[in-house]
mmCIF file of C-alpha atoms in Angstrom:
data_model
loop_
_atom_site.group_PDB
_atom_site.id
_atom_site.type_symbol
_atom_site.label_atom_id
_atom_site.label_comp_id
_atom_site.label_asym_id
_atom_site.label_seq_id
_atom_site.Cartn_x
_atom_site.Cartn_y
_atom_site.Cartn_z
ATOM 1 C CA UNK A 1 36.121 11.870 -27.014
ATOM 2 C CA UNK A 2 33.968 13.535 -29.602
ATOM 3 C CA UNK A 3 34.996 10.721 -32.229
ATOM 4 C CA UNK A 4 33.525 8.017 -29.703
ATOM 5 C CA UNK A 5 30.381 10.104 -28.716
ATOM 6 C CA UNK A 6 29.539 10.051 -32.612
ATOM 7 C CA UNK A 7 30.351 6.618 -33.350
ATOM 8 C CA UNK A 8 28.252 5.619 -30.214
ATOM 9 C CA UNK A 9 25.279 8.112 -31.854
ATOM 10 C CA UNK A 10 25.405 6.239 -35.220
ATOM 11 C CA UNK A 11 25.860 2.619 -33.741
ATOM 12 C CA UNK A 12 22.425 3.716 -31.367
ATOM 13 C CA UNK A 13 20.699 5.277 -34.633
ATOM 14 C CA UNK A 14 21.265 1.767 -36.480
ATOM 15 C CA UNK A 15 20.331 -0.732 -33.860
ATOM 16 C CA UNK A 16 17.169 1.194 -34.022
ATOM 17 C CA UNK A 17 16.343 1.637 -37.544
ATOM 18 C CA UNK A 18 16.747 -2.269 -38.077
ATOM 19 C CA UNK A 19 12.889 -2.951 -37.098
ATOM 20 C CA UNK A 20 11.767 -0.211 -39.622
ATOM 21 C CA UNK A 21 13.824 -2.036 -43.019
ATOM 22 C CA UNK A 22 12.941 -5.245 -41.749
ATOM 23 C CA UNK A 23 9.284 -4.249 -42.510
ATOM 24 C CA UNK A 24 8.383 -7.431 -44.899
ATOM 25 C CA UNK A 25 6.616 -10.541 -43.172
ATOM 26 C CA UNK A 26 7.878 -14.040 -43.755
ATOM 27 C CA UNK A 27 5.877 -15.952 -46.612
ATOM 28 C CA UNK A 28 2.863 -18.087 -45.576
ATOM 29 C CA UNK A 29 2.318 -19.839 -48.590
ATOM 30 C CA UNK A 30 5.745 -20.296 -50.332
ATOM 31 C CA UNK A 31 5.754 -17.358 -52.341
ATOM 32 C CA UNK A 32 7.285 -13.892 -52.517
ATOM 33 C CA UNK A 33 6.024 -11.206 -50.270
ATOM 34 C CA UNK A 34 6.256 -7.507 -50.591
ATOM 35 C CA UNK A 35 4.756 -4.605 -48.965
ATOM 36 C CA UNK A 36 2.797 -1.719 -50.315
ATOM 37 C CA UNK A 37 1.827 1.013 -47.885
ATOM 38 C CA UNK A 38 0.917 -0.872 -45.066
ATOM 39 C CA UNK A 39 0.146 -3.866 -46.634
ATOM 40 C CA UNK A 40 1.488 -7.494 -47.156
ATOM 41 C CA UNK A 41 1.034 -9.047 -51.084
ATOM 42 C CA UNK A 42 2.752 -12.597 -50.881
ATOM 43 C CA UNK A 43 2.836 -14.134 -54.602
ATOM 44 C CA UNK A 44 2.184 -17.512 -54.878
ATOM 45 C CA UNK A 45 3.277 -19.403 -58.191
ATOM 46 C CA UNK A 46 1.563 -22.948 -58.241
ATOM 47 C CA UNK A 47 1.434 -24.762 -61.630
ATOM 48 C CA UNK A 48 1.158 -21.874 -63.386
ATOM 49 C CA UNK A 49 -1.891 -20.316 -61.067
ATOM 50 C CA UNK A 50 -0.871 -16.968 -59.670
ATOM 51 C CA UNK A 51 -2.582 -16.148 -56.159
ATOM 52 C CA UNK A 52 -1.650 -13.103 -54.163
ATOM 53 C CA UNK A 53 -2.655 -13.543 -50.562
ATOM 54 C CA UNK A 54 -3.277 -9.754 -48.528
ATOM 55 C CA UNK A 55 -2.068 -9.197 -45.067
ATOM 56 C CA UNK A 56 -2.093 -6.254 -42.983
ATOM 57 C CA UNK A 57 0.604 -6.736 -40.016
ATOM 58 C CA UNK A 58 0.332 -10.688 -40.287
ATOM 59 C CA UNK A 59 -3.789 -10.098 -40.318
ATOM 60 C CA UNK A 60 -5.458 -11.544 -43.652
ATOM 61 C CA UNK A 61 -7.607 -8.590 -45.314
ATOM 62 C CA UNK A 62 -10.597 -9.727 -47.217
ATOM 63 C CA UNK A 63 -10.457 -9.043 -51.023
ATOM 64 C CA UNK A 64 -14.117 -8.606 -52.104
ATOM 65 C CA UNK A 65 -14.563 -6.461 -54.194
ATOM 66 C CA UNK A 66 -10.743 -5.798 -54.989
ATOM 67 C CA UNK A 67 -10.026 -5.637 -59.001
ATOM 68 C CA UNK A 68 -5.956 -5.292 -60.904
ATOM 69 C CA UNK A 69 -4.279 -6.671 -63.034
ATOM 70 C CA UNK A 70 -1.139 -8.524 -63.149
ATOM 71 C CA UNK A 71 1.840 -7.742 -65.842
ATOM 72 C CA UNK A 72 4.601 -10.219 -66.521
ATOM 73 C CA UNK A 73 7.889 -9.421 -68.017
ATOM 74 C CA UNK A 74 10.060 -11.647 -69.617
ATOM 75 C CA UNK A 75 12.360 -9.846 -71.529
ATOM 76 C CA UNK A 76 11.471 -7.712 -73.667
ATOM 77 C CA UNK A 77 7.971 -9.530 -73.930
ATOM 78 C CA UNK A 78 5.753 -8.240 -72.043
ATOM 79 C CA UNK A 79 1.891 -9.800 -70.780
ATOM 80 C CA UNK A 80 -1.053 -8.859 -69.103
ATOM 81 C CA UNK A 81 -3.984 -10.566 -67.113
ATOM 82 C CA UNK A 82 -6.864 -9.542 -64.421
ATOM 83 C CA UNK A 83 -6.578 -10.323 -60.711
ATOM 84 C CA UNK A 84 -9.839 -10.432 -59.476
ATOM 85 C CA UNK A 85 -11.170 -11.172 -55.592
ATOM 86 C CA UNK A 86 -10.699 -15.243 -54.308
ATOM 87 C CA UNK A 87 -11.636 -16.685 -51.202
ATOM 88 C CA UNK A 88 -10.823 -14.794 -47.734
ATOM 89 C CA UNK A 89 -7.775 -12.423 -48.660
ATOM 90 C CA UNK A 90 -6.507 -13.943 -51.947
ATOM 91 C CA UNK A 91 -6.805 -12.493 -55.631
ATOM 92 C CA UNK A 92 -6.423 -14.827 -58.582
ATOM 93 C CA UNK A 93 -5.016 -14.334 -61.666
ATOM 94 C CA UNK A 94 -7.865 -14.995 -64.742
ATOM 95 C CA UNK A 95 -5.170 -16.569 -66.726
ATOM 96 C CA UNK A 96 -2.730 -18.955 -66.505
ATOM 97 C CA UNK A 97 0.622 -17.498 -66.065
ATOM 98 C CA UNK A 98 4.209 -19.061 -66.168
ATOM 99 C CA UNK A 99 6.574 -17.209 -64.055
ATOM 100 C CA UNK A 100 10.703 -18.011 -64.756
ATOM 101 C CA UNK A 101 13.643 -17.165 -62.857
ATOM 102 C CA UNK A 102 14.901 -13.257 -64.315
ATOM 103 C CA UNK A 103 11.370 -12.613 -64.712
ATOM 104 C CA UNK A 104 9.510 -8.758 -63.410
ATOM 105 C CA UNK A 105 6.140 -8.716 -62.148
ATOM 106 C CA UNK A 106 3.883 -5.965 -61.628
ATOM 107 C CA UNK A 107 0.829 -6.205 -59.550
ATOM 108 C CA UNK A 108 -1.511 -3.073 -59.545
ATOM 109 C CA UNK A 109 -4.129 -3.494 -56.683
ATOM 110 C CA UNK A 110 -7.374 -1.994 -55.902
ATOM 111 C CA UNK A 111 -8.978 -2.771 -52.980
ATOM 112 C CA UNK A 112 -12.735 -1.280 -51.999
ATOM 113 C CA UNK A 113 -12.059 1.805 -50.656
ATOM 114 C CA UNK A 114 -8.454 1.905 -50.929
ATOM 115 C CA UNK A 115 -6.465 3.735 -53.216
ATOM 116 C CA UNK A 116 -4.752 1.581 -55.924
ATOM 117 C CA UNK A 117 -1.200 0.154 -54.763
ATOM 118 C CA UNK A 118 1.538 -1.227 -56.991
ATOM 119 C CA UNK A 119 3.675 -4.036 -55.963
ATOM 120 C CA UNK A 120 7.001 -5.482 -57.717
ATOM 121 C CA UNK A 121 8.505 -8.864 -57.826
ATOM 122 C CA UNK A 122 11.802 -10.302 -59.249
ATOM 123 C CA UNK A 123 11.151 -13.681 -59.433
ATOM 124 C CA UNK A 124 14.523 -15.780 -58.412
#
């Protein structure tokens, strides 16, 4: 009976917890999204223009002002570029930037007021 009670308990504790890891909305724009603290950063790849588009809970947060900078690896190459504020909540890469499949990316954010977030992609 105790066996049952438990398995009941852990069944009940993982039916719950599914919301929580399914934390990540579903891309907008075609790209990859990722969340950092409570915040949405959907990568967006478009002949070889980098835009990250910033959500909070599906609502687009305005970039103004926001600064980072974008790192690329490929290997064991590694390069860098700015991200600076674009229109409504995106921030654009100053540099073009050809992403490949087995490629990292590291996005460093600051937004005004905000303390600076980090945000990785694999790109597939």
């Amino acid at each position: 009976m105790k066996k049952i009670a438990a398995m009941m308990a852990l069944g009940l504790a993982m039916a719950l917890s599914a919301p929580v890891i399914a934390h990540e909305s579903p891309a907008k724009h075609g790209g990859i999204v990722k969340s950092a603290g409570d915040l949405s950063f959907e990568l967006v790849n478009k002949d070889g223009k980098v835009t990250i588009h910033v959500d909070d809970h599906g609502e687009p947060v305005a970039t103004a002002g926001a600064t980072g900078t974008l790192t690329v690896l490929k290997g064991t190459q590694k390069s860098e570029t700015t991200l600076s504020a674009g229109a409504g909540n995106t921030l654009v890469a100053k540099d073009d930037v050809k992403l490949e499949a087995g490629n990292k990316v590291l996005a460093r954010v600051t937004l005004p007021g905000k303390p600076a977030v980090s945000v990785r992609y694999a790109i597939k």
